């Protein structure tokens, strides 16, 4: 748990330091943990950022990166409030929460409970994530949050108004590259850290059929 939020630039050094202190049994337990399997660019950036913009091709690992970050924040900051915003309610449930790379699949320790009727994910330490749909922006009027994970743009302003709890509320945005004026404006903000990537950055975890289809269509 103590290495969940290690940042990308110091990950290799931290791995070596941690491994030297572990027994063979402990190494076996953590060898598949995110901090040891993630690529450096998938780990939280250093510095004081308000928005972490992850802009990359399909298959890069955006959903997994966002889910792992949310789990880490929830577990290391008891009682925080998190907003999970997707294009639709179904996207929030099927991708961000219950998806193969979603929050529930990435929760190895202190597994949260998902309450679909309340649109809520609740961790044992009192942290709560609530799902929101971009096609219902009024849902975001009023609620306050420490943390937000964002996957669509329609209700961006309402989300920002509610991101006001704690000393440094933060938001992670995952998106494919798009020529949108609003997107460029957010990227140019001094409080935004931009991570760019390509589908092939994650080729070791992609099926050969998928890779061939991508090359056939987009090369």
PDB file of C-alpha atoms in Angstrom:
ATOM      1  CA  UNK A   1       0.000   0.000   0.000  1.00  0.00           C
ATOM      2  CA  UNK A   2       2.854   2.377   0.746  1.00  0.00           C
ATOM      3  CA  UNK A   3       4.032   2.492  -2.864  1.00  0.00           C
ATOM      4  CA  UNK A   4       0.713   2.990  -4.655  1.00  0.00           C
ATOM      5  CA  UNK A   5       1.300   6.680  -5.375  1.00  0.00           C
ATOM      6  CA  UNK A   6       4.938   6.518  -6.378  1.00  0.00           C
ATOM      7  CA  UNK A   7       5.460   8.744  -9.400  1.00  0.00           C
ATOM      8  CA  UNK A   8       6.680   7.767 -12.836  1.00  0.00           C
ATOM      9  CA  UNK A   9      10.088   9.420 -12.708  1.00  0.00           C
ATOM     10  CA  UNK A  10      11.296   7.558  -9.634  1.00  0.00           C
ATOM     11  CA  UNK A  11       9.575   4.221 -10.157  1.00  0.00           C
ATOM     12  CA  UNK A  12      12.617   2.139 -11.134  1.00  0.00           C
ATOM     13  CA  UNK A  13      14.628   3.354  -8.141  1.00  0.00           C
ATOM     14  CA  UNK A  14      11.703   2.703  -5.831  1.00  0.00           C
ATOM     15  CA  UNK A  15      11.168  -0.803  -7.216  1.00  0.00           C
ATOM     16  CA  UNK A  16      14.763  -1.753  -6.445  1.00  0.00           C
ATOM     17  CA  UNK A  17      14.587  -0.272  -2.957  1.00  0.00           C
ATOM     18  CA  UNK A  18      11.387  -2.119  -2.143  1.00  0.00           C
ATOM     19  CA  UNK A  19      12.453  -5.463  -3.601  1.00  0.00           C
ATOM     20  CA  UNK A  20      15.677  -5.500  -1.593  1.00  0.00           C
ATOM     21  CA  UNK A  21      13.642  -5.432   1.618  1.00  0.00           C
ATOM     22  CA  UNK A  22      11.190  -8.203   0.711  1.00  0.00           C
ATOM     23  CA  UNK A  23      11.212 -11.945   1.209  1.00  0.00           C
ATOM     24  CA  UNK A  24      10.624 -14.329  -1.687  1.00  0.00           C
ATOM     25  CA  UNK A  25       7.040 -14.834  -0.495  1.00  0.00           C
ATOM     26  CA  UNK A  26       6.379 -11.094  -0.409  1.00  0.00           C
ATOM     27  CA  UNK A  27       7.859 -10.639  -3.876  1.00  0.00           C
ATOM     28  CA  UNK A  28       5.525 -13.323  -5.189  1.00  0.00           C
ATOM     29  CA  UNK A  29       2.555 -11.469  -3.705  1.00  0.00           C
ATOM     30  CA  UNK A  30       3.360  -8.099  -5.274  1.00  0.00           C
ATOM     31  CA  UNK A  31       4.869  -9.062  -8.622  1.00  0.00           C
ATOM     32  CA  UNK A  32       1.556  -8.403 -10.378  1.00  0.00           C
ATOM     33  CA  UNK A  33       0.774  -5.183  -8.509  1.00  0.00           C
ATOM     34  CA  UNK A  34       0.261  -2.040 -10.561  1.00  0.00           C
ATOM     35  CA  UNK A  35       3.267  -0.146  -9.230  1.00  0.00           C
ATOM     36  CA  UNK A  36       5.527  -2.963 -10.447  1.00  0.00           C
ATOM     37  CA  UNK A  37       3.827  -3.668 -13.779  1.00  0.00           C
ATOM     38  CA  UNK A  38       2.768  -0.196 -14.950  1.00  0.00           C
ATOM     39  CA  UNK A  39       4.817   1.704 -17.476  1.00  0.00           C
ATOM     40  CA  UNK A  40       6.359   4.866 -15.940  1.00  0.00           C
ATOM     41  CA  UNK A  41       4.013   7.139 -17.912  1.00  0.00           C
ATOM     42  CA  UNK A  42       1.002   5.354 -16.379  1.00  0.00           C
ATOM     43  CA  UNK A  43       1.951   6.417 -12.848  1.00  0.00           C
ATOM     44  CA  UNK A  44       0.959   9.763 -11.314  1.00  0.00           C
ATOM     45  CA  UNK A  45       3.203  12.657 -12.385  1.00  0.00           C
ATOM     46  CA  UNK A  46       5.294  14.582  -9.907  1.00  0.00           C
ATOM     47  CA  UNK A  47       4.582  18.143  -8.871  1.00  0.00           C
ATOM     48  CA  UNK A  48       1.468  20.121  -8.007  1.00  0.00           C
ATOM     49  CA  UNK A  49      -1.017  19.458 -10.779  1.00  0.00           C
ATOM     50  CA  UNK A  50      -4.774  19.921 -10.775  1.00  0.00           C
ATOM     51  CA  UNK A  51      -5.512  18.034 -13.995  1.00  0.00           C
ATOM     52  CA  UNK A  52      -3.705  14.987 -15.341  1.00  0.00           C
ATOM     53  CA  UNK A  53      -4.630  14.724 -19.002  1.00  0.00           C
ATOM     54  CA  UNK A  54      -3.984  11.284 -20.512  1.00  0.00           C
ATOM     55  CA  UNK A  55      -4.368  11.573 -24.278  1.00  0.00           C
ATOM     56  CA  UNK A  56      -3.582   8.389 -26.163  1.00  0.00           C
ATOM     57  CA  UNK A  57      -4.758   5.836 -28.681  1.00  0.00           C
ATOM     58  CA  UNK A  58      -7.135   2.973 -27.935  1.00  0.00           C
ATOM     59  CA  UNK A  59      -5.548   0.106 -26.054  1.00  0.00           C
ATOM     60  CA  UNK A  60      -2.878   2.294 -24.407  1.00  0.00           C
ATOM     61  CA  UNK A  61      -4.238   1.524 -20.926  1.00  0.00           C
ATOM     62  CA  UNK A  62      -6.132   4.716 -20.099  1.00  0.00           C
ATOM     63  CA  UNK A  63      -8.998   3.025 -18.244  1.00  0.00           C
ATOM     64  CA  UNK A  64      -6.640   0.889 -16.146  1.00  0.00           C
ATOM     65  CA  UNK A  65      -4.477   3.899 -15.335  1.00  0.00           C
ATOM     66  CA  UNK A  66      -7.469   5.927 -14.177  1.00  0.00           C
ATOM     67  CA  UNK A  67      -8.928   3.056 -12.151  1.00  0.00           C
ATOM     68  CA  UNK A  68      -5.637   2.333 -10.398  1.00  0.00           C
ATOM     69  CA  UNK A  69      -5.217   6.012  -9.541  1.00  0.00           C
ATOM     70  CA  UNK A  70      -8.724   6.232  -8.095  1.00  0.00           C
ATOM     71  CA  UNK A  71      -8.194   3.100  -5.994  1.00  0.00           C
ATOM     72  CA  UNK A  72      -4.891   4.432  -4.682  1.00  0.00           C
ATOM     73  CA  UNK A  73      -6.357   7.819  -3.797  1.00  0.00           C
ATOM     74  CA  UNK A  74      -9.357   6.244  -2.075  1.00  0.00           C
ATOM     75  CA  UNK A  75      -7.242   3.855  -0.012  1.00  0.00           C
ATOM     76  CA  UNK A  76      -4.582   6.342   1.036  1.00  0.00           C
ATOM     77  CA  UNK A  77      -6.963   9.198   1.859  1.00  0.00           C
ATOM     78  CA  UNK A  78      -9.756   7.803   4.077  1.00  0.00           C
ATOM     79  CA  UNK A  79     -13.104   9.498   3.672  1.00  0.00           C
ATOM     80  CA  UNK A  80     -12.440  11.359   0.420  1.00  0.00           C
ATOM     81  CA  UNK A  81     -15.185  11.999  -2.135  1.00  0.00           C
ATOM     82  CA  UNK A  82     -14.598  11.015  -5.750  1.00  0.00           C
ATOM     83  CA  UNK A  83     -16.575  11.788  -8.924  1.00  0.00           C
ATOM     84  CA  UNK A  84     -16.506   9.267 -11.789  1.00  0.00           C
ATOM     85  CA  UNK A  85     -17.849  10.920 -14.941  1.00  0.00           C
ATOM     86  CA  UNK A  86     -18.534   9.075 -18.185  1.00  0.00           C
ATOM     87  CA  UNK A  87     -20.485   9.790 -21.378  1.00  0.00           C
ATOM     88  CA  UNK A  88     -23.470   7.773 -20.137  1.00  0.00           C
ATOM     89  CA  UNK A  89     -24.529   6.006 -16.965  1.00  0.00           C
ATOM     90  CA  UNK A  90     -23.894   2.676 -18.699  1.00  0.00           C
ATOM     91  CA  UNK A  91     -20.317   3.714 -19.568  1.00  0.00           C
ATOM     92  CA  UNK A  92     -19.655   4.677 -15.959  1.00  0.00           C
ATOM     93  CA  UNK A  93     -20.929   1.326 -14.716  1.00  0.00           C
ATOM     94  CA  UNK A  94     -19.675  -1.004 -17.452  1.00  0.00           C
ATOM     95  CA  UNK A  95     -16.266   0.591 -18.078  1.00  0.00           C
ATOM     96  CA  UNK A  96     -15.129   2.720 -15.145  1.00  0.00           C
ATOM     97  CA  UNK A  97     -16.500   0.542 -12.318  1.00  0.00           C
ATOM     98  CA  UNK A  98     -17.220  -3.014 -13.470  1.00  0.00           C
ATOM     99  CA  UNK A  99     -15.108  -3.205 -16.628  1.00  0.00           C
ATOM    100  CA  UNK A 100     -12.176  -5.547 -17.098  1.00  0.00           C
ATOM    101  CA  UNK A 101      -9.831  -2.641 -16.337  1.00  0.00           C
ATOM    102  CA  UNK A 102     -12.273  -0.853 -14.031  1.00  0.00           C
ATOM    103  CA  UNK A 103     -12.117   0.010 -10.351  1.00  0.00           C
ATOM    104  CA  UNK A 104     -13.530  -3.261  -9.039  1.00  0.00           C
ATOM    105  CA  UNK A 105     -11.114  -5.344 -11.113  1.00  0.00           C
ATOM    106  CA  UNK A 106      -8.134  -3.298  -9.922  1.00  0.00           C
ATOM    107  CA  UNK A 107      -9.005  -3.362  -6.211  1.00  0.00           C
ATOM    108  CA  UNK A 108      -6.632  -5.982  -4.816  1.00  0.00           C
ATOM    109  CA  UNK A 109      -6.571  -4.774  -1.203  1.00  0.00           C
ATOM    110  CA  UNK A 110      -9.413  -3.329   0.858  1.00  0.00           C
ATOM    111  CA  UNK A 111     -11.895  -4.108  -1.888  1.00  0.00           C
ATOM    112  CA  UNK A 112     -14.722  -1.587  -2.169  1.00  0.00           C
ATOM    113  CA  UNK A 113     -18.410  -2.410  -2.380  1.00  0.00           C
ATOM    114  CA  UNK A 114     -20.358  -1.319  -5.443  1.00  0.00           C
ATOM    115  CA  UNK A 115     -23.925  -0.107  -4.826  1.00  0.00           C
ATOM    116  CA  UNK A 116     -25.498   0.273  -8.295  1.00  0.00           C
ATOM    117  CA  UNK A 117     -28.800   1.665  -7.026  1.00  0.00           C
ATOM    118  CA  UNK A 118     -26.916   4.544  -5.388  1.00  0.00           C
ATOM    119  CA  UNK A 119     -24.357   4.918  -8.223  1.00  0.00           C
ATOM    120  CA  UNK A 120     -21.741   4.524  -5.522  1.00  0.00           C
ATOM    121  CA  UNK A 121     -18.487   2.705  -4.831  1.00  0.00           C
ATOM    122  CA  UNK A 122     -17.672   2.582  -1.114  1.00  0.00           C
ATOM    123  CA  UNK A 123     -14.293   1.608   0.376  1.00  0.00           C
ATOM    124  CA  UNK A 124     -13.939   0.125   3.898  1.00  0.00           C
ATOM    125  CA  UNK A 125     -12.149   3.285   5.097  1.00  0.00           C
ATOM    126  CA  UNK A 126     -15.114   5.533   4.249  1.00  0.00           C
ATOM    127  CA  UNK A 127     -13.962   6.837   0.853  1.00  0.00           C
ATOM    128  CA  UNK A 128     -16.810   7.068  -1.653  1.00  0.00           C
ATOM    129  CA  UNK A 129     -16.874   7.368  -5.432  1.00  0.00           C
ATOM    130  CA  UNK A 130     -20.124   8.381  -7.120  1.00  0.00           C
ATOM    131  CA  UNK A 131     -20.777   7.837 -10.829  1.00  0.00           C
ATOM    132  CA  UNK A 132     -22.158  10.613 -13.010  1.00  0.00           C
ATOM    133  CA  UNK A 133     -23.328  10.780 -16.600  1.00  0.00           C
ATOM    134  CA  UNK A 134     -22.230  13.575 -18.934  1.00  0.00           C
ATOM    135  CA  UNK A 135     -25.695  13.571 -20.496  1.00  0.00           C
ATOM    136  CA  UNK A 136     -27.129  14.609 -17.112  1.00  0.00           C
ATOM    137  CA  UNK A 137     -24.999  17.606 -16.071  1.00  0.00           C
ATOM    138  CA  UNK A 138     -27.448  18.683 -13.354  1.00  0.00           C
ATOM    139  CA  UNK A 139     -26.357  15.662 -11.293  1.00  0.00           C
ATOM    140  CA  UNK A 140     -23.101  17.517 -10.690  1.00  0.00           C
ATOM    141  CA  UNK A 141     -24.738  20.642  -9.314  1.00  0.00           C
ATOM    142  CA  UNK A 142     -24.102  20.777  -5.576  1.00  0.00           C
ATOM    143  CA  UNK A 143     -21.924  17.737  -4.770  1.00  0.00           C
ATOM    144  CA  UNK A 144     -18.348  18.480  -3.695  1.00  0.00           C
ATOM    145  CA  UNK A 145     -15.325  16.286  -4.369  1.00  0.00           C
ATOM    146  CA  UNK A 146     -11.649  15.896  -3.587  1.00  0.00           C
ATOM    147  CA  UNK A 147     -10.936  13.839  -6.698  1.00  0.00           C
ATOM    148  CA  UNK A 148     -12.454  13.342 -10.132  1.00  0.00           C
ATOM    149  CA  UNK A 149     -11.866  10.874 -12.940  1.00  0.00           C
ATOM    150  CA  UNK A 150     -13.227  12.145 -16.238  1.00  0.00           C
ATOM    151  CA  UNK A 151     -13.757  10.449 -19.574  1.00  0.00           C
ATOM    152  CA  UNK A 152     -15.993  12.861 -21.534  1.00  0.00           C
ATOM    153  CA  UNK A 153     -16.366  16.641 -22.026  1.00  0.00           C
ATOM    154  CA  UNK A 154     -20.019  17.657 -22.048  1.00  0.00           C
ATOM    155  CA  UNK A 155     -20.326  18.592 -18.377  1.00  0.00           C
ATOM    156  CA  UNK A 156     -16.770  19.706 -17.709  1.00  0.00           C
ATOM    157  CA  UNK A 157     -17.697  23.062 -16.175  1.00  0.00           C
ATOM    158  CA  UNK A 158     -20.100  21.562 -13.644  1.00  0.00           C
ATOM    159  CA  UNK A 159     -17.444  19.074 -12.586  1.00  0.00           C
ATOM    160  CA  UNK A 160     -14.871  21.823 -12.055  1.00  0.00           C
ATOM    161  CA  UNK A 161     -17.292  23.834  -9.914  1.00  0.00           C
ATOM    162  CA  UNK A 162     -17.692  20.830  -7.618  1.00  0.00           C
ATOM    163  CA  UNK A 163     -13.997  19.979  -7.393  1.00  0.00           C
ATOM    164  CA  UNK A 164     -13.362  22.062  -4.275  1.00  0.00           C
ATOM    165  CA  UNK A 165     -12.632  19.823  -1.285  1.00  0.00           C
ATOM    166  CA  UNK A 166      -9.227  19.430   0.350  1.00  0.00           C
ATOM    167  CA  UNK A 167      -6.011  21.374  -0.125  1.00  0.00           C
ATOM    168  CA  UNK A 168      -5.387  20.245  -3.708  1.00  0.00           C
ATOM    169  CA  UNK A 169      -8.372  18.657  -5.471  1.00  0.00           C
ATOM    170  CA  UNK A 170      -7.321  16.770  -8.598  1.00  0.00           C
ATOM    171  CA  UNK A 171      -8.834  15.422 -11.786  1.00  0.00           C
ATOM    172  CA  UNK A 172      -7.659  12.718 -14.190  1.00  0.00           C
ATOM    173  CA  UNK A 173      -8.930  12.964 -17.762  1.00  0.00           C
ATOM    174  CA  UNK A 174      -8.631  10.079 -20.237  1.00  0.00           C
ATOM    175  CA  UNK A 175      -9.302  10.734 -23.905  1.00  0.00           C
ATOM    176  CA  UNK A 176      -8.227   9.818 -27.405  1.00  0.00           C
ATOM    177  CA  UNK A 177      -6.541  12.636 -29.387  1.00  0.00           C
ATOM    178  CA  UNK A 178      -9.166  15.080 -30.659  1.00  0.00           C
ATOM    179  CA  UNK A 179      -8.856  18.485 -32.386  1.00  0.00           C
ATOM    180  CA  UNK A 180     -11.150  20.275 -29.916  1.00  0.00           C
ATOM    181  CA  UNK A 181     -10.677  23.906 -28.908  1.00  0.00           C
ATOM    182  CA  UNK A 182     -11.783  23.162 -25.342  1.00  0.00           C
ATOM    183  CA  UNK A 183      -9.302  20.321 -25.123  1.00  0.00           C
ATOM    184  CA  UNK A 184      -6.438  22.547 -26.285  1.00  0.00           C
ATOM    185  CA  UNK A 185      -7.427  25.185 -23.738  1.00  0.00           C
ATOM    186  CA  UNK A 186      -7.336  22.690 -20.863  1.00  0.00           C
ATOM    187  CA  UNK A 187      -3.971  21.322 -21.999  1.00  0.00           C
ATOM    188  CA  UNK A 188      -2.499  24.824 -22.086  1.00  0.00           C
ATOM    189  CA  UNK A 189      -3.541  25.496 -18.473  1.00  0.00           C
ATOM    190  CA  UNK A 190      -0.485  25.754 -16.159  1.00  0.00           C
ATOM    191  CA  UNK A 191      -2.162  23.323 -13.742  1.00  0.00           C
ATOM    192  CA  UNK A 192      -2.453  20.564 -16.363  1.00  0.00           C
ATOM    193  CA  UNK A 193       0.063  17.750 -16.753  1.00  0.00           C
ATOM    194  CA  UNK A 194      -0.213  16.144 -20.194  1.00  0.00           C
ATOM    195  CA  UNK A 195       0.677  12.502 -20.866  1.00  0.00           C
ATOM    196  CA  UNK A 196       0.564  11.431 -24.509  1.00  0.00           C
ATOM    197  CA  UNK A 197       0.903   7.915 -25.817  1.00  0.00           C
ATOM    198  CA  UNK A 198       0.271   5.554 -28.707  1.00  0.00           C
ATOM    199  CA  UNK A 199      -1.598   2.269 -28.874  1.00  0.00           C
ATOM    200  CA  UNK A 200       1.627   0.390 -29.581  1.00  0.00           C
ATOM    201  CA  UNK A 201       3.119   1.552 -26.262  1.00  0.00           C
ATOM    202  CA  UNK A 202       1.045  -1.249 -24.765  1.00  0.00           C
ATOM    203  CA  UNK A 203       1.633  -3.879 -27.459  1.00  0.00           C
ATOM    204  CA  UNK A 204       2.910  -6.445 -24.944  1.00  0.00           C
ATOM    205  CA  UNK A 205      -0.594  -6.598 -23.445  1.00  0.00           C
ATOM    206  CA  UNK A 206      -2.563  -6.514 -26.704  1.00  0.00           C
ATOM    207  CA  UNK A 207      -3.642  -9.480 -28.800  1.00  0.00           C
ATOM    208  CA  UNK A 208      -1.954  -9.997 -32.150  1.00  0.00           C
ATOM    209  CA  UNK A 209      -5.345  -9.832 -33.896  1.00  0.00           C
ATOM    210  CA  UNK A 210      -5.999  -6.398 -32.397  1.00  0.00           C
ATOM    211  CA  UNK A 211      -2.552  -5.136 -33.394  1.00  0.00           C
ATOM    212  CA  UNK A 212      -2.978  -6.376 -36.969  1.00  0.00           C
ATOM    213  CA  UNK A 213      -6.426  -4.770 -37.204  1.00  0.00           C
ATOM    214  CA  UNK A 214      -5.048  -1.438 -35.982  1.00  0.00           C
ATOM    215  CA  UNK A 215      -2.197  -1.524 -38.493  1.00  0.00           C
ATOM    216  CA  UNK A 216      -4.536  -2.499 -41.333  1.00  0.00           C
ATOM    217  CA  UNK A 217      -6.906   0.370 -40.550  1.00  0.00           C
ATOM    218  CA  UNK A 218      -4.622   3.178 -39.366  1.00  0.00           C
ATOM    219  CA  UNK A 219      -1.004   2.581 -40.328  1.00  0.00           C
TER     220      UNK A 219
END
